[in-house]
Each structure stands twice: as structure tokens, then as C-alpha cells.
């Protein structure tokens, strides 16, 4: 349902669910861009394009909910921009399970050990601060160029670096860097995409610093509002009711964007291991920026 001008309503009645069938990976775009990137379908059957440049994104979902489809769908959509030098991706992979499949796409900006992850985040902070110093008094927004590319920091299972990290010093360094990036980065072209399983505040106490959020399948109804904000489930974000059967539910989620209280149901296309390896091969063939 949508509100039109003149006090009129537009009501769309769905006769079938276009998201019930798993989706093949979206073709790699031909044009270099910083987004929005097409990653799947909306509930009305139209392509869904996700904004990543100029925002930060938090993705929460239980094991097997399809977080990897979003992470790799984003990278896939940005691949031409990465090849052209308009996008630089950082990959933090503390579980050594997801991003390792395409680690060639990140070059020396890939880290798995907690101490390496802390150093990589601090490198991103240095880039952000140097760029902010140059922009001060001259410009208020970022336009991607080969000299000032869009920097995207991807963190898979961020809780391994925050809540579950036993080294207090490392944990503090990581939290400080993430907080700095999410509070100051987007105006100068530095974005963060973080994925996690447990959305509780004690696991990630900076979740409100992510303007855009996606809730995939969650274990409890209370977790929906933890991820998407108060009242999201009442507005129809039934993330706790998404099927546990991968063919039916993996990749389905509810998106809540900054400035919009209404959640949107979408499904990300599945990016297979073969797709990821092909992406890395294409990137490395061109020399990897």
C-alpha cells in the first residue's frame, strides 16, 4: 500500500510470491559504478538495488539465513568499479569462512586474525581522516574517482571482533575504529557493511550507527525490532517467520532504510562459490587495483 497525492491510496494485491524461488546471481554489470547495486528482487518482482555509497549497512540473520548472498551480491555489483579503480574493498573475515573464497578481490586489504583486522580497520580510519582533512572547507560530499575511490569495509560476523574477542586491547581498538568509521566515514566516501548473527546490544553496541539495516531470518520475534528499530515487526517485518529451509528462505529479508519507517521485503540472489572464484579471477586478470 502506498499513499498517493490527493489523499488517495494505491493498494497492490500480490497473487503469487516472486521471492519463493531461489535466484541466480545477478549478472556482473557492464558499467563501473559505486551503486546502487542490483542484488536481487523486491516483493513486487522488480529488481532490488541496494545503496552502499553514502551510508553504512548492518545485516543480521541466523546461521544459514543468507548473509553471504548480500555481501557477495554487493561485491559483484561493485566489481566493474573495483576493476576501474573507483572502488576499494576491505575484507575482514574473522571466521575464515565467507570472504576467504574470494580473498584475491581484496589483495592486501584482507584480514582474518583479530590483530590483523584491527590494523586493517585502523588503515581505513587513516584513509578517512586524511581525506576529511583535504575536504575540510572545500567539499561536503564524496564523488568517486581513481584518486579518491569509494572505500567499502566489509566485516563478516562482526561479533567475533567485538563481543567474542577475549583480548580487551584488541576489542577496544576494533570498536574505536568501527565507531569512528560509522560516525565520520560516509561523507568522505568510506562505508561499512557489517554482518552478524546475534543482534543484541551487548554484542554490537554501535548498531544504531548504521543508517540502513537488513533483517534476515531471526530466531526470536523480539530480535526484529533490535535490528530494524522499534515497531518494525508491527509494520510487517516478520523476519522470525522466514522459513529455515534454504530453498524457501535463504536470502529473504526485510530492509529498513534511513528516513523510512516502512520495511521492504526482498530476496538476494545466491552467489555461488563458483561465481565468487570467477569474480576473483576476472579481477586478478586485470591486475587488481
mmCIF file of N, CA and C in Angstrom, residues 14-69:
data_model
loop_
_atom_site.group_PDB
_atom_site.id
_atom_site.type_symbol
_atom_site.label_atom_id
_atom_site.label_comp_id
_atom_site.label_asym_id
_atom_site.label_seq_id
_atom_site.Cartn_x
_atom_site.Cartn_y
_atom_site.Cartn_z
ATOM 1 N N UNK A 14 -0.834 -8.987 -4.272
ATOM 2 C CA UNK A 14 0.042 -9.991 -4.862
ATOM 3 C C UNK A 14 -0.689 -11.323 -5.008
ATOM 4 N N UNK A 15 -0.637 -11.898 -6.188
ATOM 5 C CA UNK A 15 -1.293 -13.179 -6.444
ATOM 6 C C UNK A 15 -0.319 -14.346 -6.309
ATOM 7 N N UNK A 16 0.954 -14.040 -6.321
ATOM 8 C CA UNK A 16 1.979 -15.059 -6.094
ATOM 9 C C UNK A 16 3.181 -14.394 -5.451
ATOM 10 N N UNK A 17 4.028 -15.195 -4.845
ATOM 11 C CA UNK A 17 5.205 -14.668 -4.173
ATOM 12 C C UNK A 17 6.399 -14.809 -5.104
ATOM 13 N N UNK A 18 6.911 -13.706 -5.667
ATOM 14 C CA UNK A 18 8.050 -13.801 -6.583
ATOM 15 C C UNK A 18 9.357 -14.149 -5.888
ATOM 16 N N UNK A 19 9.347 -14.166 -4.549
ATOM 17 C CA UNK A 19 10.578 -14.436 -3.812
ATOM 18 C C UNK A 19 10.674 -15.891 -3.352
ATOM 19 N N UNK A 20 9.705 -16.706 -3.692
ATOM 20 C CA UNK A 20 9.676 -18.065 -3.168
ATOM 21 C C UNK A 20 10.741 -18.951 -3.811
ATOM 22 N N UNK A 21 11.202 -18.587 -5.005
ATOM 23 C CA UNK A 21 12.186 -19.402 -5.724
ATOM 24 C C UNK A 21 13.568 -18.784 -5.601
ATOM 25 N N UNK A 22 14.593 -19.584 -5.278
ATOM 26 C CA UNK A 22 15.963 -19.042 -5.218
ATOM 27 C C UNK A 22 16.348 -18.369 -6.519
ATOM 28 N N UNK A 23 17.150 -17.324 -6.406
ATOM 29 C CA UNK A 23 17.561 -16.531 -7.564
ATOM 30 C C UNK A 23 19.013 -16.796 -7.911
ATOM 31 N N UNK A 24 19.297 -16.882 -9.189
ATOM 32 C CA UNK A 24 20.683 -16.998 -9.631
ATOM 33 C C UNK A 24 21.381 -15.657 -9.500
ATOM 34 N N UNK A 25 22.682 -15.688 -9.405
ATOM 35 C CA UNK A 25 23.456 -14.469 -9.236
ATOM 36 C C UNK A 25 23.137 -13.456 -10.325
ATOM 37 N N UNK A 26 22.987 -12.224 -9.928
ATOM 38 C CA UNK A 26 22.745 -11.147 -10.882
ATOM 39 C C UNK A 26 23.983 -11.007 -11.776
ATOM 40 N N UNK A 27 23.799 -10.820 -13.073
ATOM 41 C CA UNK A 27 24.968 -10.652 -13.948
ATOM 42 C C UNK A 27 25.851 -9.488 -13.503
ATOM 43 N N UNK A 28 27.146 -9.633 -13.683
ATOM 44 C CA UNK A 28 28.077 -8.554 -13.350
ATOM 45 C C UNK A 28 27.771 -7.357 -14.245
ATOM 46 N N UNK A 29 27.586 -6.180 -13.672
ATOM 47 C CA UNK A 29 27.269 -5.013 -14.502
ATOM 48 C C UNK A 29 28.369 -4.719 -15.511
ATOM 49 N N UNK A 30 27.994 -4.082 -16.603
ATOM 50 C CA UNK A 30 28.974 -3.710 -17.615
ATOM 51 C C UNK A 30 29.630 -2.372 -17.287
ATOM 52 N N UNK A 31 28.917 -1.535 -16.549
ATOM 53 C CA UNK A 31 29.401 -0.183 -16.293
ATOM 54 C C UNK A 31 29.977 -0.073 -14.894
ATOM 55 N N UNK A 32 31.096 0.605 -14.765
ATOM 56 C CA UNK A 32 31.708 0.850 -13.460
ATOM 57 C C UNK A 32 30.858 1.841 -12.686
ATOM 58 N N UNK A 33 30.513 1.485 -11.438
ATOM 59 C CA UNK A 33 29.647 2.320 -10.633
ATOM 60 C C UNK A 33 29.947 2.110 -9.156
ATOM 61 N N UNK A 34 29.505 3.043 -8.328
ATOM 62 C CA UNK A 34 29.586 2.863 -6.877
ATOM 63 C C UNK A 34 28.202 2.573 -6.309
ATOM 64 N N UNK A 35 27.296 2.244 -7.165
ATOM 65 C CA UNK A 35 25.954 1.867 -6.735
ATOM 66 C C UNK A 35 24.929 2.932 -7.051
ATOM 67 N N UNK A 36 23.663 2.617 -6.693
ATOM 68 C CA UNK A 36 23.189 1.402 -6.030
ATOM 69 C C UNK A 36 23.435 0.142 -6.878
ATOM 70 N N UNK A 37 23.565 -0.981 -6.200
ATOM 71 C CA UNK A 37 23.875 -2.229 -6.882
ATOM 72 C C UNK A 37 22.677 -3.167 -6.829
ATOM 73 N N UNK A 38 22.411 -3.798 -7.946
ATOM 74 C CA UNK A 38 21.308 -4.760 -8.010
ATOM 75 C C UNK A 38 21.758 -6.065 -7.371
ATOM 76 N N UNK A 39 20.997 -6.510 -6.369
ATOM 77 C CA UNK A 39 21.389 -7.744 -5.678
ATOM 78 C C UNK A 39 20.299 -8.811 -5.692
ATOM 79 N N UNK A 40 19.103 -8.487 -6.192
ATOM 80 C CA UNK A 40 18.029 -9.469 -6.180
ATOM 81 C C UNK A 40 16.709 -8.850 -6.582
ATOM 82 N N UNK A 41 15.634 -9.311 -5.923
ATOM 83 C CA UNK A 41 14.293 -8.851 -6.261
ATOM 84 C C UNK A 41 13.570 -8.283 -5.044
ATOM 85 N N UNK A 42 12.658 -7.329 -5.322
ATOM 86 C CA UNK A 42 11.735 -6.858 -4.310
ATOM 87 C C UNK A 42 10.487 -7.738 -4.318
ATOM 88 N N UNK A 43 9.643 -7.534 -3.335
ATOM 89 C CA UNK A 43 8.436 -8.358 -3.209
ATOM 90 C C UNK A 43 7.494 -8.190 -4.386
ATOM 91 N N UNK A 44 7.550 -7.051 -5.080
ATOM 92 C CA UNK A 44 6.680 -6.851 -6.233
ATOM 93 C C UNK A 44 7.259 -7.424 -7.518
ATOM 94 N N UNK A 45 8.411 -8.111 -7.413
ATOM 95 C CA UNK A 45 9.006 -8.757 -8.575
ATOM 96 C C UNK A 45 9.960 -7.901 -9.369
ATOM 97 N N UNK A 46 10.161 -6.660 -8.954
ATOM 98 C CA UNK A 46 11.086 -5.780 -9.653
ATOM 99 C C UNK A 46 12.488 -5.913 -9.064
ATOM 100 N N UNK A 47 13.521 -5.580 -9.839
ATOM 101 C CA UNK A 47 14.894 -5.685 -9.319
ATOM 102 C C UNK A 47 15.092 -4.814 -8.084
ATOM 103 N N UNK A 48 15.858 -5.327 -7.127
ATOM 104 C CA UNK A 48 16.165 -4.535 -5.937
ATOM 105 C C UNK A 48 17.597 -4.039 -6.013
ATOM 106 N N UNK A 49 17.743 -2.713 -5.913
ATOM 107 C CA UNK A 49 19.059 -2.084 -5.919
ATOM 108 C C UNK A 49 19.346 -1.503 -4.552
ATOM 109 N N UNK A 50 20.477 -1.883 -4.005
ATOM 110 C CA UNK A 50 20.848 -1.511 -2.647
ATOM 111 C C UNK A 50 21.911 -0.415 -2.673
ATOM 112 N N UNK A 51 21.658 0.671 -1.949
ATOM 113 C CA UNK A 51 22.631 1.757 -1.864
ATOM 114 C C UNK A 51 23.718 1.385 -0.860
ATOM 115 N N UNK A 52 24.959 1.557 -1.250
ATOM 116 C CA UNK A 52 26.085 1.298 -0.345
ATOM 117 C C UNK A 52 26.983 2.529 -0.210
ATOM 118 N N UNK A 53 27.047 3.339 -1.241
ATOM 119 C CA UNK A 53 27.857 4.558 -1.214
ATOM 120 C C UNK A 53 27.069 5.659 -0.509
ATOM 121 N N UNK A 54 27.659 6.257 0.525
ATOM 122 C CA UNK A 54 26.978 7.309 1.265
ATOM 123 C C UNK A 54 26.154 6.806 2.428
ATOM 124 N N UNK A 55 26.403 5.575 2.869
ATOM 125 C CA UNK A 55 25.677 5.030 4.013
ATOM 126 C C UNK A 55 26.523 3.949 4.670
ATOM 127 N N UNK A 56 25.994 3.339 5.723
ATOM 128 C CA UNK A 56 26.565 2.142 6.338
ATOM 129 C C UNK A 56 25.429 1.141 6.475
ATOM 130 N N UNK A 57 25.745 -0.138 6.357
ATOM 131 C CA UNK A 57 24.719 -1.173 6.317
ATOM 132 C C UNK A 57 25.011 -2.271 7.325
ATOM 133 N N UNK A 58 23.997 -2.615 8.121
ATOM 134 C CA UNK A 58 24.084 -3.730 9.062
ATOM 135 C C UNK A 58 23.157 -4.845 8.595
ATOM 136 N N UNK A 59 23.703 -6.065 8.498
ATOM 137 C CA UNK A 59 22.934 -7.228 8.062
ATOM 138 C C UNK A 59 22.935 -8.248 9.191
ATOM 139 N N UNK A 60 21.746 -8.617 9.674
ATOM 140 C CA UNK A 60 21.651 -9.577 10.778
ATOM 141 C C UNK A 60 20.794 -10.761 10.359
ATOM 142 N N UNK A 61 21.238 -11.948 10.739
ATOM 143 C CA UNK A 61 20.475 -13.139 10.410
ATOM 144 C C UNK A 61 21.098 -14.366 11.042
ATOM 145 N N UNK A 62 20.270 -15.358 11.321
ATOM 146 C CA UNK A 62 20.740 -16.607 11.915
ATOM 147 C C UNK A 62 21.622 -17.366 10.933
ATOM 148 N N UNK A 63 22.280 -18.401 11.425
ATOM 149 C CA UNK A 63 23.110 -19.235 10.559
ATOM 150 C C UNK A 63 22.287 -19.777 9.401
ATOM 151 N N UNK A 64 22.813 -19.636 8.200
ATOM 152 C CA UNK A 64 22.121 -20.142 7.024
ATOM 153 C C UNK A 64 21.046 -19.232 6.485
ATOM 154 N N UNK A 65 20.941 -18.019 7.020
ATOM 155 C CA UNK A 65 19.885 -17.103 6.583
ATOM 156 C C UNK A 65 20.196 -16.433 5.252
ATOM 157 N N UNK A 66 21.473 -16.448 4.851
ATOM 158 C CA UNK A 66 21.820 -15.882 3.550
ATOM 159 C C UNK A 66 22.602 -14.597 3.603
ATOM 160 N N UNK A 67 23.313 -14.348 4.699
ATOM 161 C CA UNK A 67 24.097 -13.105 4.791
ATOM 162 C C UNK A 67 25.138 -13.021 3.680
ATOM 163 N N UNK A 68 25.744 -14.164 3.343
ATOM 164 C CA UNK A 68 26.755 -14.171 2.302
ATOM 165 C C UNK A 68 26.228 -13.715 0.952
ATOM 166 N N UNK A 69 24.948 -13.981 0.679
ATOM 167 C CA UNK A 69 24.361 -13.554 -0.594
ATOM 168 C C UNK A 69 24.374 -12.038 -0.710
#
